[in-house]
Amino acid sequence: LHWNLEPHGPTARSVAMAVQRGEAHCVEAAFVAACGLWLAGEPQLLMDMGAARGDVAHVVALFRRHGCWGAISKSNSPFLSYGEPIYRSLRELSLSFIPQYVKRRRKPLRTYSASFDLRRVDPRLWVTHPGCCHDVIDALTGARHFAILPPDGARRLRPIDEIEARSNLLRDHPPRGRGGHAP
């Protein structure tokens, strides 16, 4: 799937719409990954990672192997696509995204949610819905969130250096037409 640049405003497309359009951003791709996990007989779990004010959150599909958490993720950055199933907790998994999730030389991730079980949501609201899945997004962002960093931790995060900044310019999919890019 190409990166959804949302040229006409924010979207939260269902699995069917994302596949039909051939593009997705993180939450849309998390729906696709969760659907794939469902077809494979796995739970359909998501985790929302909230960002500092003014920055964009990130959503991943979760899975477990041998008691450890992993994540399937979509980003236009090649560094945020997959989390190996080696993390003992969702906090550990969310911490693994801090170094790679960068906006303007800052590391904006601040919170992570409890696992959000899509099995509690009618699939018509996220798999086959013809429009945007705002009700599901509202429920996901309304799930219980926990701080990733200690209270003064954000001040202690170093800005990325020049080599990291240049590597963050790599994109899985170059922009098509007008629009910006997000992690």
mmCIF file with all atom_site columns, N, CA, C and O in Angstrom, residues 104-155:
data_model
loop_
_atom_site.group_PDB
_atom_site.id
_atom_site.type_symbol
_atom_site.label_atom_id
_atom_site.label_alt_id
_atom_site.label_comp_id
_atom_site.label_asym_id
_atom_site.label_entity_id
_atom_site.label_seq_id
_atom_site.pdbx_PDB_ins_code
_atom_site.Cartn_x
_atom_site.Cartn_y
_atom_site.Cartn_z
_atom_site.occupancy
_atom_site.B_iso_or_equiv
_atom_site.pdbx_formal_charge
_atom_site.auth_seq_id
_atom_site.auth_comp_id
_atom_site.auth_asym_id
_atom_site.auth_atom_id
_atom_site.pdbx_PDB_model_num
ATOM 1   N N  . ARG A 1 104 ? 10.587  16.766 12.986 1.00 0.00 ? 104 ARG A N  1
ATOM 2   C CA . ARG A 1 104 ? 11.389  17.989 13.129 1.00 0.00 ? 104 ARG A CA 1
ATOM 3   C C  . ARG A 1 104 ? 12.497  17.841 14.166 1.00 0.00 ? 104 ARG A C  1
ATOM 4   O O  . ARG A 1 104 ? 12.643  18.666 15.058 1.00 0.00 ? 104 ARG A O  1
ATOM 5   N N  . ARG A 1 105 ? 13.241  16.771 14.083 1.00 0.00 ? 105 ARG A N  1
ATOM 6   C CA . ARG A 1 105 ? 14.391  16.466 14.953 1.00 0.00 ? 105 ARG A CA 1
ATOM 7   C C  . ARG A 1 105 ? 13.983  16.192 16.406 1.00 0.00 ? 105 ARG A C  1
ATOM 8   O O  . ARG A 1 105 ? 14.841  16.061 17.272 1.00 0.00 ? 105 ARG A O  1
ATOM 9   N N  . ARG A 1 106 ? 12.694  16.079 16.686 1.00 0.00 ? 106 ARG A N  1
ATOM 10  C CA . ARG A 1 106 ? 12.224  15.762 18.037 1.00 0.00 ? 106 ARG A CA 1
ATOM 11  C C  . ARG A 1 106 ? 11.639  14.358 18.057 1.00 0.00 ? 106 ARG A C  1
ATOM 12  O O  . ARG A 1 106 ? 11.245  13.822 17.031 1.00 0.00 ? 106 ARG A O  1
ATOM 13  N N  . LYS A 1 107 ? 11.532  13.805 19.233 1.00 0.00 ? 107 LYS A N  1
ATOM 14  C CA . LYS A 1 107 ? 10.937  12.486 19.441 1.00 0.00 ? 107 LYS A CA 1
ATOM 15  C C  . LYS A 1 107 ? 9.622   12.694 20.191 1.00 0.00 ? 107 LYS A C  1
ATOM 16  O O  . LYS A 1 107 ? 9.606   12.852 21.405 1.00 0.00 ? 107 LYS A O  1
ATOM 17  N N  . PRO A 1 108 ? 8.492   12.709 19.474 1.00 0.00 ? 108 PRO A N  1
ATOM 18  C CA . PRO A 1 108 ? 7.241   13.176 20.070 1.00 0.00 ? 108 PRO A CA 1
ATOM 19  C C  . PRO A 1 108 ? 6.373   12.142 20.794 1.00 0.00 ? 108 PRO A C  1
ATOM 20  O O  . PRO A 1 108 ? 5.391   12.526 21.429 1.00 0.00 ? 108 PRO A O  1
ATOM 21  N N  . LEU A 1 109 ? 6.658   10.844 20.693 1.00 0.00 ? 109 LEU A N  1
ATOM 22  C CA . LEU A 1 109 ? 5.753   9.885  21.331 1.00 0.00 ? 109 LEU A CA 1
ATOM 23  C C  . LEU A 1 109 ? 5.748   10.075 22.844 1.00 0.00 ? 109 LEU A C  1
ATOM 24  O O  . LEU A 1 109 ? 6.795   10.214 23.469 1.00 0.00 ? 109 LEU A O  1
ATOM 25  N N  . ARG A 1 110 ? 4.549   10.074 23.429 1.00 0.00 ? 110 ARG A N  1
ATOM 26  C CA . ARG A 1 110 ? 4.413   10.336 24.864 1.00 0.00 ? 110 ARG A CA 1
ATOM 27  C C  . ARG A 1 110 ? 3.579   9.297  25.606 1.00 0.00 ? 110 ARG A C  1
ATOM 28  O O  . ARG A 1 110 ? 3.764   9.103  26.795 1.00 0.00 ? 110 ARG A O  1
ATOM 29  N N  . THR A 1 111 ? 2.610   8.674  24.944 1.00 0.00 ? 111 THR A N  1
ATOM 30  C CA . THR A 1 111 ? 1.746   7.714  25.638 1.00 0.00 ? 111 THR A CA 1
ATOM 31  C C  . THR A 1 111 ? 1.528   6.480  24.763 1.00 0.00 ? 111 THR A C  1
ATOM 32  O O  . THR A 1 111 ? 1.762   6.502  23.557 1.00 0.00 ? 111 THR A O  1
ATOM 33  N N  . TYR A 1 112 ? 1.084   5.424  25.400 1.00 0.00 ? 112 TYR A N  1
ATOM 34  C CA . TYR A 1 112 ? 0.648   4.224  24.678 1.00 0.00 ? 112 TYR A CA 1
ATOM 35  C C  . TYR A 1 112 ? -0.636  3.743  25.330 1.00 0.00 ? 112 TYR A C  1
ATOM 36  O O  . TYR A 1 112 ? -0.871  3.968  26.525 1.00 0.00 ? 112 TYR A O  1
ATOM 37  N N  . SER A 1 113 ? -1.465  3.101  24.543 1.00 0.00 ? 113 SER A N  1
ATOM 38  C CA . SER A 1 113 ? -2.753  2.637  25.067 1.00 0.00 ? 113 SER A CA 1
ATOM 39  C C  . SER A 1 113 ? -2.663  1.183  25.504 1.00 0.00 ? 113 SER A C  1
ATOM 40  O O  . SER A 1 113 ? -1.773  0.440  25.075 1.00 0.00 ? 113 SER A O  1
ATOM 41  N N  . ALA A 1 114 ? -3.631  0.802  26.313 1.00 0.00 ? 114 ALA A N  1
ATOM 42  C CA . ALA A 1 114 ? -3.852  -0.620 26.550 1.00 0.00 ? 114 ALA A CA 1
ATOM 43  C C  . ALA A 1 114 ? -4.230  -1.230 25.205 1.00 0.00 ? 114 ALA A C  1
ATOM 44  O O  . ALA A 1 114 ? -4.655  -0.522 24.290 1.00 0.00 ? 114 ALA A O  1
ATOM 45  N N  . SER A 1 115 ? -4.056  -2.522 25.060 1.00 0.00 ? 115 SER A N  1
ATOM 46  C CA . SER A 1 115 ? -4.444  -3.144 23.790 1.00 0.00 ? 115 SER A CA 1
ATOM 47  C C  . SER A 1 115 ? -5.940  -2.948 23.578 1.00 0.00 ? 115 SER A C  1
ATOM 48  O O  . SER A 1 115 ? -6.741  -3.092 24.499 1.00 0.00 ? 115 SER A O  1
ATOM 49  N N  . PHE A 1 116 ? -6.292  -2.569 22.382 1.00 0.00 ? 116 PHE A N  1
ATOM 50  C CA . PHE A 1 116 ? -7.680  -2.304 22.012 1.00 0.00 ? 116 PHE A CA 1
ATOM 51  C C  . PHE A 1 116 ? -8.140  -3.469 21.149 1.00 0.00 ? 116 PHE A C  1
ATOM 52  O O  . PHE A 1 116 ? -7.596  -3.705 20.069 1.00 0.00 ? 116 PHE A O  1
ATOM 53  N N  . ASP A 1 117 ? -9.128  -4.199 21.620 1.00 0.00 ? 117 ASP A N  1
ATOM 54  C CA . ASP A 1 117 ? -9.568  -5.428 20.967 1.00 0.00 ? 117 ASP A CA 1
ATOM 55  C C  . ASP A 1 117 ? -10.685 -5.130 19.963 1.00 0.00 ? 117 ASP A C  1
ATOM 56  O O  . ASP A 1 117 ? -11.813 -4.814 20.344 1.00 0.00 ? 117 ASP A O  1
ATOM 57  N N  . LEU A 1 118 ? -10.358 -5.232 18.692 1.00 0.00 ? 118 LEU A N  1
ATOM 58  C CA . LEU A 1 118 ? -11.344 -4.977 17.637 1.00 0.00 ? 118 LEU A CA 1
ATOM 59  C C  . LEU A 1 118 ? -12.424 -6.054 17.574 1.00 0.00 ? 118 LEU A C  1
ATOM 60  O O  . LEU A 1 118 ? -13.432 -5.862 16.892 1.00 0.00 ? 118 LEU A O  1
ATOM 61  N N  . ARG A 1 119 ? -12.249 -7.157 18.282 1.00 0.00 ? 119 ARG A N  1
ATOM 62  C CA . ARG A 1 119 ? -13.308 -8.177 18.314 1.00 0.00 ? 119 ARG A CA 1
ATOM 63  C C  . ARG A 1 119 ? -14.547 -7.647 19.023 1.00 0.00 ? 119 ARG A C  1
ATOM 64  O O  . ARG A 1 119 ? -15.635 -8.176 18.851 1.00 0.00 ? 119 ARG A O  1
ATOM 65  N N  . ARG A 1 120 ? -14.392 -6.573 19.806 1.00 0.00 ? 120 ARG A N  1
ATOM 66  C CA . ARG A 1 120 ? -15.531 -5.945 20.488 1.00 0.00 ? 120 ARG A CA 1
ATOM 67  C C  . ARG A 1 120 ? -16.281 -4.974 19.584 1.00 0.00 ? 120 ARG A C  1
ATOM 68  O O  . ARG A 1 120 ? -17.290 -4.404 19.991 1.00 0.00 ? 120 ARG A O  1
ATOM 69  N N  . VAL A 1 121 ? -15.763 -4.754 18.376 1.00 0.00 ? 121 VAL A N  1
ATOM 70  C CA . VAL A 1 121 ? -16.332 -3.777 17.448 1.00 0.00 ? 121 VAL A CA 1
ATOM 71  C C  . VAL A 1 121 ? -16.908 -4.521 16.247 1.00 0.00 ? 121 VAL A C  1
ATOM 72  O O  . VAL A 1 121 ? -16.280 -5.424 15.707 1.00 0.00 ? 121 VAL A O  1
ATOM 73  N N  . ASP A 1 122 ? -18.088 -4.141 15.837 1.00 0.00 ? 122 ASP A N  1
ATOM 74  C CA . ASP A 1 122 ? -18.709 -4.737 14.663 1.00 0.00 ? 122 ASP A CA 1
ATOM 75  C C  . ASP A 1 122 ? -17.777 -4.559 13.458 1.00 0.00 ? 122 ASP A C  1
ATOM 76  O O  . ASP A 1 122 ? -17.382 -3.431 13.148 1.00 0.00 ? 122 ASP A O  1
ATOM 77  N N  . PRO A 1 123 ? -17.410 -5.651 12.776 1.00 0.00 ? 123 PRO A N  1
ATOM 78  C CA . PRO A 1 123 ? -16.508 -5.539 11.614 1.00 0.00 ? 123 PRO A CA 1
ATOM 79  C C  . PRO A 1 123 ? -17.018 -4.603 10.524 1.00 0.00 ? 123 PRO A C  1
ATOM 80  O O  . PRO A 1 123 ? -16.220 -4.052 9.759  1.00 0.00 ? 123 PRO A O  1
ATOM 81  N N  . ARG A 1 124 ? -18.319 -4.393 10.474 1.00 0.00 ? 124 ARG A N  1
ATOM 82  C CA . ARG A 1 124 ? -18.852 -3.445 9.479  1.00 0.00 ? 124 ARG A CA 1
ATOM 83  C C  . ARG A 1 124 ? -18.387 -2.020 9.740  1.00 0.00 ? 124 ARG A C  1
ATOM 84  O O  . ARG A 1 124 ? -18.438 -1.180 8.843  1.00 0.00 ? 124 ARG A O  1
ATOM 85  N N  . LEU A 1 125 ? -17.896 -1.759 10.948 1.00 0.00 ? 125 LEU A N  1
ATOM 86  C CA . LEU A 1 125 ? -17.434 -0.423 11.290 1.00 0.00 ? 125 LEU A CA 1
ATOM 87  C C  . LEU A 1 125 ? -15.962 -0.191 10.959 1.00 0.00 ? 125 LEU A C  1
ATOM 88  O O  . LEU A 1 125 ? -15.498 0.948  10.968 1.00 0.00 ? 125 LEU A O  1
ATOM 89  N N  . TRP A 1 126 ? -15.186 -1.278 10.702 1.00 0.00 ? 126 TRP A N  1
ATOM 90  C CA . TRP A 1 126 ? -13.769 -1.083 10.399 1.00 0.00 ? 126 TRP A CA 1
ATOM 91  C C  . TRP A 1 126 ? -13.257 -1.940 9.233  1.00 0.00 ? 126 TRP A C  1
ATOM 92  O O  . TRP A 1 126 ? -12.221 -1.634 8.659  1.00 0.00 ? 126 TRP A O  1
ATOM 93  N N  . VAL A 1 127 ? -13.986 -2.985 8.855  1.00 0.00 ? 127 VAL A N  1
ATOM 94  C CA . VAL A 1 127 ? -13.537 -3.832 7.744  1.00 0.00 ? 127 VAL A CA 1
ATOM 95  C C  . VAL A 1 127 ? -14.207 -3.415 6.445  1.00 0.00 ? 127 VAL A C  1
ATOM 96  O O  . VAL A 1 127 ? -13.535 -3.224 5.425  1.00 0.00 ? 127 VAL A O  1
ATOM 97  N N  . THR A 1 128 ? -15.517 -3.242 6.470  1.00 0.00 ? 128 THR A N  1
ATOM 98  C CA . THR A 1 128 ? -16.251 -2.981 5.223  1.00 0.00 ? 128 THR A CA 1
ATOM 99  C C  . THR A 1 128 ? -16.917 -1.612 5.161  1.00 0.00 ? 128 THR A C  1
ATOM 100 O O  . THR A 1 128 ? -17.594 -1.314 4.185  1.00 0.00 ? 128 THR A O  1
ATOM 101 N N  . HIS A 1 129 ? -16.740 -0.790 6.154  1.00 0.00 ? 129 HIS A N  1
ATOM 102 C CA . HIS A 1 129 ? -17.384 0.527  6.195  1.00 0.00 ? 129 HIS A CA 1
ATOM 103 C C  . HIS A 1 129 ? -17.033 1.325  4.939  1.00 0.00 ? 129 HIS A C  1
ATOM 104 O O  . HIS A 1 129 ? -15.868 1.406  4.557  1.00 0.00 ? 129 HIS A O  1
ATOM 105 N N  . PRO A 1 130 ? -18.039 1.940  4.288  1.00 0.00 ? 130 PRO A N  1
ATOM 106 C CA . PRO A 1 130 ? -17.760 2.660  3.043  1.00 0.00 ? 130 PRO A CA 1
ATOM 107 C C  . PRO A 1 130 ? -17.138 4.048  3.243  1.00 0.00 ? 130 PRO A C  1
ATOM 108 O O  . PRO A 1 130 ? -16.639 4.640  2.298  1.00 0.00 ? 130 PRO A O  1
ATOM 109 N N  . GLY A 1 131 ? -17.154 4.562  4.446  1.00 0.00 ? 131 GLY A N  1
ATOM 110 C CA . GLY A 1 131 ? -16.607 5.902  4.699  1.00 0.00 ? 131 GLY A CA 1
ATOM 111 C C  . GLY A 1 131 ? -15.480 5.838  5.712  1.00 0.00 ? 131 GLY A C  1
ATOM 112 O O  . GLY A 1 131 ? -14.753 4.852  5.803  1.00 0.00 ? 131 GLY A O  1
ATOM 113 N N  . CYS A 1 132 ? -15.343 6.891  6.476  1.00 0.00 ? 132 CYS A N  1
ATOM 114 C CA . CYS A 1 132 ? -14.312 6.950  7.509  1.00 0.00 ? 132 CYS A CA 1
ATOM 115 C C  . CYS A 1 132 ? -14.812 6.291  8.792  1.00 0.00 ? 132 CYS A C  1
ATOM 116 O O  . CYS A 1 132 ? -15.989 6.377  9.127  1.00 0.00 ? 132 CYS A O  1
ATOM 117 N N  . CYS A 1 133 ? -13.926 5.657  9.480  1.00 0.00 ? 133 CYS A N  1
ATOM 118 C CA . CYS A 1 133 ? -14.242 4.858  10.676 1.00 0.00 ? 133 CYS A CA 1
ATOM 119 C C  . CYS A 1 133 ? -14.053 5.686  11.946 1.00 0.00 ? 133 CYS A C  1
ATOM 120 O O  . CYS A 1 133 ? -13.327 5.282  12.864 1.00 0.00 ? 133 CYS A O  1
ATOM 121 N N  . HIS A 1 134 ? -14.704 6.836  12.018 1.00 0.00 ? 134 HIS A N  1
ATOM 122 C CA . HIS A 1 134 ? -14.493 7.751  13.131 1.00 0.00 ? 134 HIS A CA 1
ATOM 123 C C  . HIS A 1 134 ? -14.895 7.160  14.482 1.00 0.00 ? 134 HIS A C  1
ATOM 124 O O  . HIS A 1 134 ? -14.239 7.426  15.486 1.00 0.00 ? 134 HIS A O  1
ATOM 125 N N  . ASP A 1 135 ? -15.964 6.357  14.519 1.00 0.00 ? 135 ASP A N  1
ATOM 126 C CA . ASP A 1 135 ? -16.390 5.771  15.795 1.00 0.00 ? 135 ASP A CA 1
ATOM 127 C C  . ASP A 1 135 ? -15.311 4.852  16.358 1.00 0.00 ? 135 ASP A C  1
ATOM 128 O O  . ASP A 1 135 ? -15.058 4.841  17.563 1.00 0.00 ? 135 ASP A O  1
ATOM 129 N N  . VAL A 1 136 ? -14.664 4.093  15.499 1.00 0.00 ? 136 VAL A N  1
ATOM 130 C CA . VAL A 1 136 ? -13.601 3.184  15.951 1.00 0.00 ? 136 VAL A CA 1
ATOM 131 C C  . VAL A 1 136 ? -12.390 3.995  16.404 1.00 0.00 ? 136 VAL A C  1
ATOM 132 O O  . VAL A 1 136 ? -11.785 3.686  17.440 1.00 0.00 ? 136 VAL A O  1
ATOM 133 N N  . ILE A 1 137 ? -12.049 5.022  15.670 1.00 0.00 ? 137 ILE A N  1
ATOM 134 C CA . ILE A 1 137 ? -10.924 5.880  16.052 1.00 0.00 ? 137 ILE A CA 1
ATOM 135 C C  . ILE A 1 137 ? -11.201 6.537  17.396 1.00 0.00 ? 137 ILE A C  1
ATOM 136 O O  . ILE A 1 137 ? -10.319 6.586  18.264 1.00 0.00 ? 137 ILE A O  1
ATOM 137 N N  . ASP A 1 138 ? -12.411 7.019  17.590 1.00 0.00 ? 138 ASP A N  1
ATOM 138 C CA . ASP A 1 138 ? -12.766 7.633  18.873 1.00 0.00 ? 138 ASP A CA 1
ATOM 139 C C  . ASP A 1 138 ? -12.630 6.640  20.020 1.00 0.00 ? 138 ASP A C  1
ATOM 140 O O  . ASP A 1 138 ? -12.130 6.986  21.092 1.00 0.00 ? 138 ASP A O  1
ATOM 141 N N  . ALA A 1 139 ? -13.081 5.408  19.809 1.00 0.00 ? 139 ALA A N  1
ATOM 142 C CA . ALA A 1 139 ? -12.958 4.388  20.853 1.00 0.00 ? 139 ALA A CA 1
ATOM 143 C C  . ALA A 1 139 ? -11.485 4.053  21.124 1.00 0.00 ? 139 ALA A C  1
ATOM 144 O O  . ALA A 1 139 ? -11.078 3.897  22.277 1.00 0.00 ? 139 ALA A O  1
ATOM 145 N N  . LEU A 1 140 ? -10.694 3.962  20.074 1.00 0.00 ? 140 LEU A N  1
ATOM 146 C CA . LEU A 1 140 ? -9.264  3.655  20.230 1.00 0.00 ? 140 LEU A CA 1
ATOM 147 C C  . LEU A 1 140 ? -8.547  4.771  20.983 1.00 0.00 ? 140 LEU A C  1
ATOM 148 O O  . LEU A 1 140 ? -7.808  4.509  21.935 1.00 0.00 ? 140 LEU A O  1
ATOM 149 N N  . THR A 1 141 ? -8.754  6.004  20.572 1.00 0.00 ? 141 THR A N  1
ATOM 150 C CA . THR A 1 141 ? -8.068  7.106  21.252 1.00 0.00 ? 141 THR A CA 1
ATOM 151 C C  . THR A 1 141 ? -8.627  7.332  22.654 1.00 0.00 ? 141 THR A C  1
ATOM 152 O O  . THR A 1 141 ? -7.950  7.905  23.499 1.00 0.00 ? 141 THR A O  1
ATOM 153 N N  . GLY A 1 142 ? -9.847  6.843  22.909 1.00 0.00 ? 142 GLY A N  1
ATOM 154 C CA . GLY A 1 142 ? -10.430 6.936  24.237 1.00 0.00 ? 142 GLY A CA 1
ATOM 155 C C  . GLY A 1 142 ? -10.030 5.807  25.171 1.00 0.00 ? 142 GLY A C  1
ATOM 156 O O  . GLY A 1 142 ? -10.364 5.828  26.351 1.00 0.00 ? 142 GLY A O  1
ATOM 157 N N  . ALA A 1 143 ? -9.298  4.825  24.645 1.00 0.00 ? 143 ALA A N  1
ATOM 158 C CA . ALA A 1 143 ? -8.839  3.719  25.493 1.00 0.00 ? 143 ALA A CA 1
ATOM 159 C C  . ALA A 1 143 ? -7.852  4.248  26.537 1.00 0.00 ? 143 ALA A C  1
ATOM 160 O O  . ALA A 1 143 ? -7.254  5.314  26.358 1.00 0.00 ? 143 ALA A O  1
ATOM 161 N N  . ARG A 1 144 ? -7.693  3.499  27.594 1.00 0.00 ? 144 ARG A N  1
ATOM 162 C CA . ARG A 1 144 ? -6.772  3.905  28.654 1.00 0.00 ? 144 ARG A CA 1
ATOM 163 C C  . ARG A 1 144 ? -5.356  4.037  28.086 1.00 0.00 ? 144 ARG A C  1
ATOM 164 O O  . ARG A 1 144 ? -4.867  3.149  27.400 1.00 0.00 ? 144 ARG A O  1
ATOM 165 N N  . HIS A 1 145 ? -4.723  5.162  28.381 1.00 0.00 ? 145 HIS A N  1
ATOM 166 C CA . HIS A 1 145 ? -3.354  5.433  27.942 1.00 0.00 ? 145 HIS A CA 1
ATOM 167 C C  . HIS A 1 145 ? -2.431  5.564  29.148 1.00 0.00 ? 145 HIS A C  1
ATOM 168 O O  . HIS A 1 145 ? -2.859  5.969  30.232 1.00 0.00 ? 145 HIS A O  1
ATOM 169 N N  . PHE A 1 146 ? -1.168  5.247  28.911 1.00 0.00 ? 146 PHE A N  1
ATOM 170 C CA . PHE A 1 146 ? -0.140  5.295  29.952 1.00 0.00 ? 146 PHE A CA 1
ATOM 171 C C  . PHE A 1 146 ? 1.029   6.130  29.436 1.00 0.00 ? 146 PHE A C  1
ATOM 172 O O  . PHE A 1 146 ? 1.335   6.114  28.242 1.00 0.00 ? 146 PHE A O  1
ATOM 173 N N  . ALA A 1 147 ? 1.709   6.795  30.345 1.00 0.00 ? 147 ALA A N  1
ATOM 174 C CA . ALA A 1 147 ? 2.879   7.587  29.959 1.00 0.00 ? 147 ALA A CA 1
ATOM 175 C C  . ALA A 1 147 ? 4.014   6.654  29.544 1.00 0.00 ? 147 ALA A C  1
ATOM 176 O O  . ALA A 1 147 ? 4.278   5.645  30.204 1.00 0.00 ? 147 ALA A O  1
ATOM 177 N N  . ILE A 1 148 ? 4.664   6.988  28.438 1.00 0.00 ? 148 ILE A N  1
ATOM 178 C CA . ILE A 1 148 ? 5.843   6.242  28.011 1.00 0.00 ? 148 ILE A CA 1
ATOM 179 C C  . ILE A 1 148 ? 7.060   6.717  28.804 1.00 0.00 ? 148 ILE A C  1
ATOM 180 O O  . ILE A 1 148 ? 7.885   5.934  29.233 1.00 0.00 ? 148 ILE A O  1
ATOM 181 N N  . LEU A 1 149 ? 7.146   8.026  28.995 1.00 0.00 ? 149 LEU A N  1
ATOM 182 C CA . LEU A 1 149 ? 8.307   8.641  29.634 1.00 0.00 ? 149 LEU A CA 1
ATOM 183 C C  . LEU A 1 149 ? 7.996   9.010  31.072 1.00 0.00 ? 149 LEU A C  1
ATOM 184 O O  . LEU A 1 149 ? 6.842   9.277  31.414 1.00 0.00 ? 149 LEU A O  1
ATOM 185 N N  . PRO A 1 150 ? 9.018   9.086  31.921 1.00 0.00 ? 150 PRO A N  1
ATOM 186 C CA . PRO A 1 150 ? 8.789   9.636  33.262 1.00 0.00 ? 150 PRO A CA 1
ATOM 187 C C  . PRO A 1 150 ? 8.403   11.108 33.150 1.00 0.00 ? 150 PRO A C  1
ATOM 188 O O  . PRO A 1 150 ? 8.559   11.718 32.087 1.00 0.00 ? 150 PRO A O  1
ATOM 189 N N  . PRO A 1 151 ? 7.896   11.713 34.237 1.00 0.00 ? 151 PRO A N  1
ATOM 190 C CA . PRO A 1 151 ? 7.379   13.086 34.151 1.00 0.00 ? 151 PRO A CA 1
ATOM 191 C C  . PRO A 1 151 ? 8.305   14.102 33.486 1.00 0.00 ? 151 PRO A C  1
ATOM 192 O O  . PRO A 1 151 ? 7.853   14.945 32.743 1.00 0.00 ? 151 PRO A O  1
ATOM 193 N N  . ASP A 1 152 ? 9.593   14.046 33.724 1.00 0.00 ? 152 ASP A N  1
ATOM 194 C CA . ASP A 1 152 ? 10.498  15.012 33.099 1.00 0.00 ? 152 ASP A CA 1
ATOM 195 C C  . ASP A 1 152 ? 11.309  14.382 31.963 1.00 0.00 ? 152 ASP A C  1
ATOM 196 O O  . ASP A 1 152 ? 12.277  14.961 31.485 1.00 0.00 ? 152 ASP A O  1
ATOM 197 N N  . GLY A 1 153 ? 10.887  13.225 31.492 1.00 0.00 ? 153 GLY A N  1
ATOM 198 C CA . GLY A 1 153 ? 11.647  12.481 30.486 1.00 0.00 ? 153 GLY A CA 1
ATOM 199 C C  . GLY A 1 153 ? 11.757  13.170 29.143 1.00 0.00 ? 153 GLY A C  1
ATOM 200 O O  . GLY A 1 153 ? 12.771  13.039 28.451 1.00 0.00 ? 153 GLY A O  1
ATOM 201 N N  . ALA A 1 154 ? 10.736  13.901 28.733 1.00 0.00 ? 154 ALA A N  1
ATOM 202 C CA . ALA A 1 154 ? 10.767  14.555 27.414 1.00 0.00 ? 154 ALA A CA 1
ATOM 203 C C  . ALA A 1 154 ? 11.924  15.544 27.330 1.00 0.00 ? 154 ALA A C  1
ATOM 204 O O  . ALA A 1 154 ? 12.557  15.671 26.280 1.00 0.00 ? 154 ALA A O  1
ATOM 205 N N  . ARG A 1 155 ? 12.221  16.234 28.420 1.00 0.00 ? 155 ARG A N  1
ATOM 206 C CA . ARG A 1 155 ? 13.332  17.196 28.414 1.00 0.00 ? 155 ARG A CA 1
ATOM 207 C C  . ARG A 1 155 ? 14.679  16.503 28.260 1.00 0.00 ? 155 ARG A C  1
ATOM 208 O O  . ARG A 1 155 ? 15.639  17.115 27.815 1.00 0.00 ? 155 ARG A O  1
#
